[in-house]
PDB file of C-alpha atoms in Angstrom:
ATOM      1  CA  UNK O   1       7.423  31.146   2.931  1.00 55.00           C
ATOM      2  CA  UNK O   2       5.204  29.379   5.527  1.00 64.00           C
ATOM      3  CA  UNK O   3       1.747  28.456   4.668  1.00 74.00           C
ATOM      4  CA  UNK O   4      -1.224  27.969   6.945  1.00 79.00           C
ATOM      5  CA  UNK O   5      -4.691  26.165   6.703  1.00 83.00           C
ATOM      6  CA  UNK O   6      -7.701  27.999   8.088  1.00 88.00           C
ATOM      7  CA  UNK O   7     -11.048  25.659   8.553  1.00 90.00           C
ATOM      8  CA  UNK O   8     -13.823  27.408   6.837  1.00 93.00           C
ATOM      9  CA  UNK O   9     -16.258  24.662   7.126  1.00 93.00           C
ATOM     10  CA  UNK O  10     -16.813  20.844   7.598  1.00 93.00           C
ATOM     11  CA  UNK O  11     -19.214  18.831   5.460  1.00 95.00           C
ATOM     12  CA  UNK O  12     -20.947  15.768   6.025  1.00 96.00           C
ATOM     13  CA  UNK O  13     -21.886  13.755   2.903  1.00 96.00           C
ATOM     14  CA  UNK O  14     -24.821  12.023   2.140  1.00 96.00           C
ATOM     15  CA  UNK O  15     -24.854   9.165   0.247  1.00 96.00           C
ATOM     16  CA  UNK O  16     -20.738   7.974   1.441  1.00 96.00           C
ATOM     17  CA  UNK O  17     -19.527   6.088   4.024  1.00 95.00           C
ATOM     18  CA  UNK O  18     -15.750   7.335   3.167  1.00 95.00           C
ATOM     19  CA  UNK O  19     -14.197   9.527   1.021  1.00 96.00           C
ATOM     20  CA  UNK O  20     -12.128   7.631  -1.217  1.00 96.00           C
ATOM     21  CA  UNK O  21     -11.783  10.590  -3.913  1.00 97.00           C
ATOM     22  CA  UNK O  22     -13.207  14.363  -4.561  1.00 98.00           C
ATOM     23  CA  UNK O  23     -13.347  16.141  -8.034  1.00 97.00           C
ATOM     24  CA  UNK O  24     -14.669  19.803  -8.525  1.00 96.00           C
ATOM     25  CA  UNK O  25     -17.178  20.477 -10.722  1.00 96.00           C
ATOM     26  CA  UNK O  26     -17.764  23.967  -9.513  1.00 95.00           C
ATOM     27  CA  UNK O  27     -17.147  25.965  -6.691  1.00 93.00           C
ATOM     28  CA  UNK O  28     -20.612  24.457  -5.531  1.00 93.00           C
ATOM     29  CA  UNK O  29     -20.771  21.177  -6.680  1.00 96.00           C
ATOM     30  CA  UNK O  30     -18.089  18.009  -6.327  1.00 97.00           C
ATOM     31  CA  UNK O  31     -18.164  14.364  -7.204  1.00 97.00           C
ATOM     32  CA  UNK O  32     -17.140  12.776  -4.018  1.00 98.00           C
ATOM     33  CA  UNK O  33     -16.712   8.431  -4.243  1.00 97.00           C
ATOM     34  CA  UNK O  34     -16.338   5.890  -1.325  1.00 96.00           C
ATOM     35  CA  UNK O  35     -15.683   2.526  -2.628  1.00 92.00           C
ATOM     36  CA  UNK O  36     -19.197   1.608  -3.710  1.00 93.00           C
ATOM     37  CA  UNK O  37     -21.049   4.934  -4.790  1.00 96.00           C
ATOM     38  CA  UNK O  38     -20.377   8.016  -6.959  1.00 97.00           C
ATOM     39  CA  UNK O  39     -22.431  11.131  -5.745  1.00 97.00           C
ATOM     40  CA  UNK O  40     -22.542  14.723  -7.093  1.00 97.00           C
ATOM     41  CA  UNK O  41     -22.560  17.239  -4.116  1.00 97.00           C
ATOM     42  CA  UNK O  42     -23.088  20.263  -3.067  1.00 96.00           C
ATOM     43  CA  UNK O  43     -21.337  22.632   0.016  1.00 94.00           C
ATOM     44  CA  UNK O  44     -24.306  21.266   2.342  1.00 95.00           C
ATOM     45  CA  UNK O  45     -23.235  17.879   1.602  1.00 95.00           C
ATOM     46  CA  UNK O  46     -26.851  17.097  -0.087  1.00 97.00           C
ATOM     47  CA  UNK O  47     -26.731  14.649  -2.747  1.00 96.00           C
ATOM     48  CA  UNK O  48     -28.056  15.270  -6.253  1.00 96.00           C
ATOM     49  CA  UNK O  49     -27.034  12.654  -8.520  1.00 96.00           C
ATOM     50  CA  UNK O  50     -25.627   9.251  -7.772  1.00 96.00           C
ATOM     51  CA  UNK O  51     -23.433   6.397  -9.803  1.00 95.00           C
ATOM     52  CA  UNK O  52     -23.518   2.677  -8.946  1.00 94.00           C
ATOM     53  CA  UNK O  53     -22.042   1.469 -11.867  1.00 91.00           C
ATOM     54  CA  UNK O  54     -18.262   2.151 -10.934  1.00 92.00           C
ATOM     55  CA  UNK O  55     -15.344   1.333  -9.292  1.00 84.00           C
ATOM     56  CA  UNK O  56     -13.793   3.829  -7.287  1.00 76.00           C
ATOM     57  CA  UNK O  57     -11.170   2.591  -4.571  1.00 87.00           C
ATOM     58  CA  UNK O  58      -8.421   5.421  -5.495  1.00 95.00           C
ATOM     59  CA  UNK O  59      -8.429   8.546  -7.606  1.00 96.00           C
ATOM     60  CA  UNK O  60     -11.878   6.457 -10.168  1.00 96.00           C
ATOM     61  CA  UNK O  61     -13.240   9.853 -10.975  1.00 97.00           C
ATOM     62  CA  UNK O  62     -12.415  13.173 -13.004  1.00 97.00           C
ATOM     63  CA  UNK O  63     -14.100  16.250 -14.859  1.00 97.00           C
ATOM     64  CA  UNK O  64     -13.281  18.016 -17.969  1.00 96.00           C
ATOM     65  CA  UNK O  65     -13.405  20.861 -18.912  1.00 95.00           C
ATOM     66  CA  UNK O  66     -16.804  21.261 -20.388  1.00 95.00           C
ATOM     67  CA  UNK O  67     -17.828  19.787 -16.980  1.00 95.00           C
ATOM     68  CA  UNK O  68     -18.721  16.487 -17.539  1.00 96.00           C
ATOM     69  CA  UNK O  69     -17.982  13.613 -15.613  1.00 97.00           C
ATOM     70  CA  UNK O  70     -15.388  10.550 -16.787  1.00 97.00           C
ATOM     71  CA  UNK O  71     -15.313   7.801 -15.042  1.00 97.00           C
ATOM     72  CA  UNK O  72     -13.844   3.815 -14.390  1.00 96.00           C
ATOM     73  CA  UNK O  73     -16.675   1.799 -14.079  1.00 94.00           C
ATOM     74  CA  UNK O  74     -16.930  -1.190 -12.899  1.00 91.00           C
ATOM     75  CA  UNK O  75     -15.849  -3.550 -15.833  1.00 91.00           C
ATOM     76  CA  UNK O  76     -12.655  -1.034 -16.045  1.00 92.00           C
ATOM     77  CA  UNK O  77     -14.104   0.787 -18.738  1.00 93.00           C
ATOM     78  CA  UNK O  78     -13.477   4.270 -19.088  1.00 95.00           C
ATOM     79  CA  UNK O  79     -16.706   6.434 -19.615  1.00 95.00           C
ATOM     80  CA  UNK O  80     -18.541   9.782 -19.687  1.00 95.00           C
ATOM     81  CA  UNK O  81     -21.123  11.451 -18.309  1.00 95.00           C
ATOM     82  CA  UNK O  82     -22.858  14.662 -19.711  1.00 94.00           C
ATOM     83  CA  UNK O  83     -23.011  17.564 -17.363  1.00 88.00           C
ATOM     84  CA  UNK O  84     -26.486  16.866 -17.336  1.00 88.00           C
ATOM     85  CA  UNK O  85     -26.279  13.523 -15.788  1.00 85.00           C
ATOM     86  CA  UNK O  86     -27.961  12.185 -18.517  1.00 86.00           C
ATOM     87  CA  UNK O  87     -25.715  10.836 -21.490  1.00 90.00           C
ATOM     88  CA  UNK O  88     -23.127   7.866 -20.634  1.00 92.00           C
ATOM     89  CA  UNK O  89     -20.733   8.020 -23.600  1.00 92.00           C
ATOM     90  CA  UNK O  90     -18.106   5.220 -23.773  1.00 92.00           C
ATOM     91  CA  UNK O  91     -14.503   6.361 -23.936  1.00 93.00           C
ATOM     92  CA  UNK O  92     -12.069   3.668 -23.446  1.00 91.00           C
ATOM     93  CA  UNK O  93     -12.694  -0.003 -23.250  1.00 88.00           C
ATOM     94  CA  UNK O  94     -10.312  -1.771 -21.310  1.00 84.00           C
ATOM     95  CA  UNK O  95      -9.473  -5.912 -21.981  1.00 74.00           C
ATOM     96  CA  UNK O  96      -5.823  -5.788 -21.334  1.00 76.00           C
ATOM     97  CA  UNK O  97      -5.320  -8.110 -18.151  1.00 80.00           C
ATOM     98  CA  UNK O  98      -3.458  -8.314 -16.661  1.00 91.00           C
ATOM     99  CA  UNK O  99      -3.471  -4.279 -16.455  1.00 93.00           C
ATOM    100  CA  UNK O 100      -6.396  -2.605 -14.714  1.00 93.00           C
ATOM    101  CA  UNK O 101      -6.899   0.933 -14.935  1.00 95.00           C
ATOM    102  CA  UNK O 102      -6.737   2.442 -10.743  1.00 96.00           C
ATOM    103  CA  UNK O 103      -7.171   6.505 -11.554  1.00 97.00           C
ATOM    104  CA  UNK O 104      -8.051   8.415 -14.098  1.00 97.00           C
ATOM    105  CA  UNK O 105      -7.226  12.171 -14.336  1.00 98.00           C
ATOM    106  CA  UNK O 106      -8.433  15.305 -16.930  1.00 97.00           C
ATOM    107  CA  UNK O 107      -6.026  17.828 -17.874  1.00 97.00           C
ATOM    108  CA  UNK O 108      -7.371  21.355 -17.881  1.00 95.00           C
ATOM    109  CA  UNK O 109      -4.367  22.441 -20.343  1.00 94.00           C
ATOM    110  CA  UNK O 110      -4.842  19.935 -22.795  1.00 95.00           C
ATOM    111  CA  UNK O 111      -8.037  17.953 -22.438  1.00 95.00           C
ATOM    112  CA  UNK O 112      -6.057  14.576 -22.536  1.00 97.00           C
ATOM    113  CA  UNK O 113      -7.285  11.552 -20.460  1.00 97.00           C
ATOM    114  CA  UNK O 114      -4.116  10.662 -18.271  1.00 98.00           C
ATOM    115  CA  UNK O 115      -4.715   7.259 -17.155  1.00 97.00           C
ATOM    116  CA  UNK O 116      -2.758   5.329 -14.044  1.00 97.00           C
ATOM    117  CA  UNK O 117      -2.846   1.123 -15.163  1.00 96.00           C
ATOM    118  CA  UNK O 118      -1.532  -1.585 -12.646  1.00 96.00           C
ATOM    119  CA  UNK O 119      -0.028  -4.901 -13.623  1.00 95.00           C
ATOM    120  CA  UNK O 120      -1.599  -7.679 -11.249  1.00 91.00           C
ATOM    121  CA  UNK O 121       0.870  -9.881 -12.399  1.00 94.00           C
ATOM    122  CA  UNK O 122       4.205  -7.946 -12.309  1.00 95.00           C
ATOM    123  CA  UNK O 123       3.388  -5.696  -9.589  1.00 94.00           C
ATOM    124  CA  UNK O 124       3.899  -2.510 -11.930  1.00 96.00           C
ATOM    125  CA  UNK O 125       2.427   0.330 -13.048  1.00 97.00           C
ATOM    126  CA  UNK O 126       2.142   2.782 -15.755  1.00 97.00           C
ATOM    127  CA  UNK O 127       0.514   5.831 -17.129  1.00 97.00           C
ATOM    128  CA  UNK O 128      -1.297   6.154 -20.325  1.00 97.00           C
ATOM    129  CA  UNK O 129      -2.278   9.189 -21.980  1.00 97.00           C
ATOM    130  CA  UNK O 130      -5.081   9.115 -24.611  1.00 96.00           C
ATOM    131  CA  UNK O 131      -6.588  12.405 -26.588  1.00 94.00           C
ATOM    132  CA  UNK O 132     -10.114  13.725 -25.442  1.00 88.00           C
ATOM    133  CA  UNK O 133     -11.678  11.129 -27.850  1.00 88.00           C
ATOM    134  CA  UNK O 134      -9.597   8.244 -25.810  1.00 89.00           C
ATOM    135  CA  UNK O 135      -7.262   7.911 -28.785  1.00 93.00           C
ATOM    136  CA  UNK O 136      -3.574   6.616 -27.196  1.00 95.00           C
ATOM    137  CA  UNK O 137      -1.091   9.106 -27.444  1.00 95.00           C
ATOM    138  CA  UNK O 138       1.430   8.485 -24.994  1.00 96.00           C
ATOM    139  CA  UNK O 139       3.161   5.849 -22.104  1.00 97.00           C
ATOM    140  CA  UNK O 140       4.676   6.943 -19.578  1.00 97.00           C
ATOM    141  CA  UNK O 141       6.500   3.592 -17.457  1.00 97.00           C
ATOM    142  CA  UNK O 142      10.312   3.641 -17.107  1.00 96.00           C
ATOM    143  CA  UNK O 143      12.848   6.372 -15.764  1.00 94.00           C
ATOM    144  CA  UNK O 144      14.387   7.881 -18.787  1.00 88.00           C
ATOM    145  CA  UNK O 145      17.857   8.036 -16.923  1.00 86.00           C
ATOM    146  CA  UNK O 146      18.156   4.376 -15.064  1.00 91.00           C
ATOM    147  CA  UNK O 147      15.860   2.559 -17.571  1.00 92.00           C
ATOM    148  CA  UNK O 148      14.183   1.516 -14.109  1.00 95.00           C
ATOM    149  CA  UNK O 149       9.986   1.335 -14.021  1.00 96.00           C
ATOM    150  CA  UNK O 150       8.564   4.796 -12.189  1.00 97.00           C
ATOM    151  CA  UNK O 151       5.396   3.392 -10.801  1.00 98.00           C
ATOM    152  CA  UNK O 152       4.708   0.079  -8.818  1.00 96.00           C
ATOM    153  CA  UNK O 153       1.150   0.935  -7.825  1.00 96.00           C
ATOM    154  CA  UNK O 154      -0.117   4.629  -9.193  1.00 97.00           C
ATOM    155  CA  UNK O 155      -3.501   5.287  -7.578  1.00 98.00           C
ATOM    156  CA  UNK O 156      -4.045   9.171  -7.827  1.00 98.00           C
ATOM    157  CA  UNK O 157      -2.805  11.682 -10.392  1.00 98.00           C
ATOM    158  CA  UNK O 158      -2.823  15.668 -10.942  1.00 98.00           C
ATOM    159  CA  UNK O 159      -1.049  17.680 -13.567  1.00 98.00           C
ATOM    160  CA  UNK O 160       0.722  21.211 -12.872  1.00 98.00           C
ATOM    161  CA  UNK O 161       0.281  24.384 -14.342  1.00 96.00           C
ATOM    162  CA  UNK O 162       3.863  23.661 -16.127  1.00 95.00           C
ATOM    163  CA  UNK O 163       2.310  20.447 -17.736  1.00 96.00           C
ATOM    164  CA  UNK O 164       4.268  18.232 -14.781  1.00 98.00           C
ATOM    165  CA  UNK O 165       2.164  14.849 -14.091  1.00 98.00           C
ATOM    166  CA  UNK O 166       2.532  14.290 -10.475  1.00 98.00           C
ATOM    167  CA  UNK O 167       1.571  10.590  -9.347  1.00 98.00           C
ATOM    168  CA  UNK O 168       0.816   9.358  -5.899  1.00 98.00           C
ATOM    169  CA  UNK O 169       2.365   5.727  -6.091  1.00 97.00           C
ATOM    170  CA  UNK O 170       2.813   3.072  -3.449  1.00 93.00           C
ATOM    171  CA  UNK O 171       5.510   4.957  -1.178  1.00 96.00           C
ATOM    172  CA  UNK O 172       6.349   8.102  -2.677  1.00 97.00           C
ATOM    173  CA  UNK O 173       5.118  10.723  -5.251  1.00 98.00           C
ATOM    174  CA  UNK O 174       6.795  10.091  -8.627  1.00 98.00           C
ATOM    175  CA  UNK O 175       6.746  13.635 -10.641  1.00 98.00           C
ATOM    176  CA  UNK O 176       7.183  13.466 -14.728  1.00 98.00           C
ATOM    177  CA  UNK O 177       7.292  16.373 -17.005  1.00 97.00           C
ATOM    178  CA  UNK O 178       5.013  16.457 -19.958  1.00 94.00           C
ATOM    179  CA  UNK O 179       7.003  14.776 -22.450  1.00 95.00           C
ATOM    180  CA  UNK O 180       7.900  11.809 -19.500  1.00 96.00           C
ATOM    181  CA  UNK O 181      11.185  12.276 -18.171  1.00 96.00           C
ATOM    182  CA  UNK O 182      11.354  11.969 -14.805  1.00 97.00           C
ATOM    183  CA  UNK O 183      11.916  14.967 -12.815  1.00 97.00           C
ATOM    184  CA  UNK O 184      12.197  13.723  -9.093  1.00 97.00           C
ATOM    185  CA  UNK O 185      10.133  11.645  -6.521  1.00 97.00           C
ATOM    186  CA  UNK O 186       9.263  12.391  -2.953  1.00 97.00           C
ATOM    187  CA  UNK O 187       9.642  10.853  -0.396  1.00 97.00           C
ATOM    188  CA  UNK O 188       8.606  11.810   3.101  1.00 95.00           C
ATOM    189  CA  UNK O 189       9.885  15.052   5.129  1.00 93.00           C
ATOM    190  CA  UNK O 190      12.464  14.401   5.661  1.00 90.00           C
ATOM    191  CA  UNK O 191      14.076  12.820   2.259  1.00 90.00           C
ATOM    192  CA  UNK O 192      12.958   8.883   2.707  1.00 88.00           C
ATOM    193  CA  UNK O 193      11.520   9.407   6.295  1.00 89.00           C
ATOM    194  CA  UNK O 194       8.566   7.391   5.041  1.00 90.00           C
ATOM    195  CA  UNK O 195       5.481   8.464   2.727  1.00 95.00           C
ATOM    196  CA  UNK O 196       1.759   6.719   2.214  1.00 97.00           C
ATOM    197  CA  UNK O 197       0.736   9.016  -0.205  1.00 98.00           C
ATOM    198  CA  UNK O 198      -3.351   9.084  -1.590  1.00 98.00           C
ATOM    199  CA  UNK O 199      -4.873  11.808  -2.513  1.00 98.00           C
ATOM    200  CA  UNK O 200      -3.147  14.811  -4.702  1.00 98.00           C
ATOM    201  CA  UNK O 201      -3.863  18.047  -6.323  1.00 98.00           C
ATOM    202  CA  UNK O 202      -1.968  21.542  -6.956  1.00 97.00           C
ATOM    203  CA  UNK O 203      -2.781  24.794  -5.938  1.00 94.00           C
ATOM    204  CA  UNK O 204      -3.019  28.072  -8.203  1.00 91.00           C
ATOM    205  CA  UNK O 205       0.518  28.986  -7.089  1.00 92.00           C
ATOM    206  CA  UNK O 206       2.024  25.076  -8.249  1.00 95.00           C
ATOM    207  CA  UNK O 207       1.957  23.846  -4.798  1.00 95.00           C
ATOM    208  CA  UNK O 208       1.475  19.763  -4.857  1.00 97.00           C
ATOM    209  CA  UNK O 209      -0.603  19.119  -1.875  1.00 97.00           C
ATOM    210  CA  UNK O 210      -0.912  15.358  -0.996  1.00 97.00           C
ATOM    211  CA  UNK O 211      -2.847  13.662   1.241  1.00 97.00           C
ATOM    212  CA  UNK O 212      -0.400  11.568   3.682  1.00 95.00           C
ATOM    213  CA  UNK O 213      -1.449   8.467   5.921  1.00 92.00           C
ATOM    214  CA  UNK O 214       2.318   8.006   7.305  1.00 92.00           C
ATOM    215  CA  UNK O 215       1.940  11.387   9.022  1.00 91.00           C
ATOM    216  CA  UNK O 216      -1.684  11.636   9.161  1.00 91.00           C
ATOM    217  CA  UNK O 217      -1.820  14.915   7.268  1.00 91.00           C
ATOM    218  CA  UNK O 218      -1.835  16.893   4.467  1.00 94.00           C
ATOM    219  CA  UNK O 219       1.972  17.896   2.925  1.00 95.00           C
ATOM    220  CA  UNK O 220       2.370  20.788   1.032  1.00 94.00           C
ATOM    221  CA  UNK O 221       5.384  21.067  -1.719  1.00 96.00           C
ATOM    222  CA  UNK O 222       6.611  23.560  -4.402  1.00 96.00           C
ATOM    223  CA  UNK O 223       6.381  22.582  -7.989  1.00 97.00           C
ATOM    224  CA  UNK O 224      10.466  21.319  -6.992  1.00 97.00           C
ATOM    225  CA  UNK O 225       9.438  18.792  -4.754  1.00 97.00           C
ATOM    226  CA  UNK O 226      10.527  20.679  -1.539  1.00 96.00           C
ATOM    227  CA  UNK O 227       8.675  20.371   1.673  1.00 94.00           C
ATOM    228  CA  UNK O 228       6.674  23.704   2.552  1.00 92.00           C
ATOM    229  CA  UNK O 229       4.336  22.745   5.416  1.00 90.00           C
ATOM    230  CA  UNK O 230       1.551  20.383   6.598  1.00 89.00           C
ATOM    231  CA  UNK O 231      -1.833  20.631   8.132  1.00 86.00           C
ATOM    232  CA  UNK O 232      -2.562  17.702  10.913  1.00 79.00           C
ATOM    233  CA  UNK O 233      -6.591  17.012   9.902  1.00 76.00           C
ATOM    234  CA  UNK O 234      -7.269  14.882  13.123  1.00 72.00           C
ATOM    235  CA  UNK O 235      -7.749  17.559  15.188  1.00 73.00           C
ATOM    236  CA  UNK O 236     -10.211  18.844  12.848  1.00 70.00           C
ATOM    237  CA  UNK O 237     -12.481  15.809  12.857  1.00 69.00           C
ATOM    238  CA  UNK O 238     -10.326  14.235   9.899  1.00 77.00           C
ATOM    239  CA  UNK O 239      -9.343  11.024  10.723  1.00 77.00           C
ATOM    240  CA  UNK O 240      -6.386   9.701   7.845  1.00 88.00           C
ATOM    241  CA  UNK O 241      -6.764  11.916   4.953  1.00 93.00           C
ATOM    242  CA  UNK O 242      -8.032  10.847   1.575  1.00 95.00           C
ATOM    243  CA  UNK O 243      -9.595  12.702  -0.841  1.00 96.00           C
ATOM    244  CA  UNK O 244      -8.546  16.350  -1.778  1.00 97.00           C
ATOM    245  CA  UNK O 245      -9.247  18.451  -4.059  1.00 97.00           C
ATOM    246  CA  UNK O 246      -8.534  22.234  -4.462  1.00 96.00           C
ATOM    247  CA  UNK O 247     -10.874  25.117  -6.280  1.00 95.00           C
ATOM    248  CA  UNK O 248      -8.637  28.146  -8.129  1.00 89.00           C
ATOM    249  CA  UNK O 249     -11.505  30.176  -7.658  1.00 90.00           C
ATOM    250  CA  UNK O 250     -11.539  30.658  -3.834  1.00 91.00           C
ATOM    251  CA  UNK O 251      -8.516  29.113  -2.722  1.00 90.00           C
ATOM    252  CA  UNK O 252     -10.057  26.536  -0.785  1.00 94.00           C
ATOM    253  CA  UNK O 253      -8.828  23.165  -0.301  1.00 94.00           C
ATOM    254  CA  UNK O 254     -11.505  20.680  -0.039  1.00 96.00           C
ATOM    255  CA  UNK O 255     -10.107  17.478   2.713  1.00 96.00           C
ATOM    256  CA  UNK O 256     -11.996  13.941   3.415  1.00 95.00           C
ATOM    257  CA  UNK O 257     -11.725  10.911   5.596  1.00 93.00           C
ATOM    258  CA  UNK O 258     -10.593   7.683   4.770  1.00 93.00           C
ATOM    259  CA  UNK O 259     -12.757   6.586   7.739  1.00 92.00           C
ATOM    260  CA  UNK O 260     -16.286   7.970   7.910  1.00 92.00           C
ATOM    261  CA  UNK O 261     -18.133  11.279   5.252  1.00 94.00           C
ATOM    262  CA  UNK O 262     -16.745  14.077   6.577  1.00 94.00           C
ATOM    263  CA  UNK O 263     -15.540  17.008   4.355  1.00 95.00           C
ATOM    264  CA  UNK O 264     -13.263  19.368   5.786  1.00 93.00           C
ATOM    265  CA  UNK O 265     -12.884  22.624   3.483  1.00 94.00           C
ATOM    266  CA  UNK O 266      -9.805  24.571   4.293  1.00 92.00           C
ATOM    267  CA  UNK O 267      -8.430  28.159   3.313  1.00 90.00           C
ATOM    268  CA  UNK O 268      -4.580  27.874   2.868  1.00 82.00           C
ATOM    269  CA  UNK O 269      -3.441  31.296   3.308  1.00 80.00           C
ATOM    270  CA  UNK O 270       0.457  32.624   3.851  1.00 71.00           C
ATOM    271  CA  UNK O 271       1.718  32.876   7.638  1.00 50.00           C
ATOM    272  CA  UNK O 272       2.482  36.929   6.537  1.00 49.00           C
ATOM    273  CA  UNK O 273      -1.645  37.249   5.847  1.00 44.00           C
ATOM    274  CA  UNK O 274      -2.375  35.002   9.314  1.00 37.00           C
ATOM    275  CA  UNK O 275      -0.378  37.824  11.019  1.00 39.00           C
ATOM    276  CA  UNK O 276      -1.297  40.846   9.417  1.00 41.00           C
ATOM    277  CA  UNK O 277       2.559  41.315   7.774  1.00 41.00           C
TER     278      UNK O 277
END
């Protein structure tokens, strides 16, 4: 099956100069960084709360499911932010050099903290899972089948509705299932044409949708790993895709700029409901 995306609306951001990273809050509200600022959203692009205090170059920012906001700050610390805005709770307190946290991620299904860590020294990486309460549970860092390391430089992670933990990493997307094992990596469309992969979410339907700045666009894949289609954002105002972010309650994808505040919002919609099939 083809799939299509329809431009419902594009959103300029106050309080950004980029848009390093997006995370839904609501259908009405996102946290959207650049590489200085935090700011909570809305679908006019107003701004109605916003975080100095972090550091937010690749996927910095996540929300669980009671809503409230976790964040790497800018000592590497992992904290968290009522829904309110108004409590800072600390979560996870990071003195492990030479490992830096680079993205942190929420699962919906389980509530555990999924953390991506790069090694300055070894030029490595690894993911870390901790329990809501930022007890460790898990590491996730070698290929279960070559004894090889998975990640050299994981910046953005998502989880899909069949608990898969799908990384973007330095030149490919490195897919895990929930227990670790490693069930493929992508790389480009065609197989190793070439992949700068940022930004990375899945759809209702287990689509991975990564933001791409080899191509310039946004790929979409099944759950498998297999190429499905791709929407070219420059012609759209988007200028080397970044941050994405998709909402299961209206099927929009939300799409921003490495380069300047614009937020595209796309519908992705089936070529069989484009034509009326």
């Amino acid at each position: 099956m083809m799939y299509r995306f329809v431009l419902q609306k594009s959103v300029t951001v106050t309080g950004v100069s980029r848009v390093c990273h997006i995370t839904r809050v609501s259908s009405d509200r996102v946290w959207i960084s650049d590489i200085d600022n935090l700011i909570l959203s809305n679908t006019a692009g107003d701004k109605l709360h916003h975080l100095t205090d972090i550091r937010s170059i690749w996927g910095g920012h996540t929300v669980n499911n009671d809503g409230d906001l976790i964040y790497i700050d800018s000592e590497y610390n992992i904290n968290k932010l009522s829904i309110e805005n108004t409590v800072k709770t600390p979560l996870i307190k990071y003195n492990t050099a030479p490992w830096e946290p680079l993205s942190v991620y929420s699962s919906p299904s389980t509530g555990d903290l999924l953390v991506a860590m790069y090694n300055t020294d070894t030029d490595t990486g690894k993911l870390v899972r901790y329990n809501s309460t930022g007890e460790h549970i898990q590491t996730i860092q070698y290929n279960n089948n070559t004894g090889q390391g998975l990640y050299r430089e994981p910046i953005y992670i998502t989880e899909n509705r069949n608990g898969d933990v799908i990384v973007s990493d330095l030149d490919r997307v490195v897919v895990t299932d929930r227990g670790g094992s490693h069930r493929f990596s992508y790389t480009g469309h065609p197989s190793g044409s070439g992949l700068l992969p940022h930004g990375i979410c899945t759809d209702a339907l287990s689509h991975i949708l990564v933001c791409d700045y080899n191509t310039q666009s946004v790929q979409m894949l099944d759950r498998d790993g297999h190429f499905l289609s791709q929407i070219q954002t420059s012609p759209h105002g988007i200028d080397t895709p970044r941050g994405l972010s998709y909402d299961d309650n209206t099927h929009l994808l939300w799409v921003g700029s490495r380069y300047n505040n614009t937020v595209n919002i796309y519908r992705v919609v089936d070529r069989d409901s484009l034509t009326g099939k």
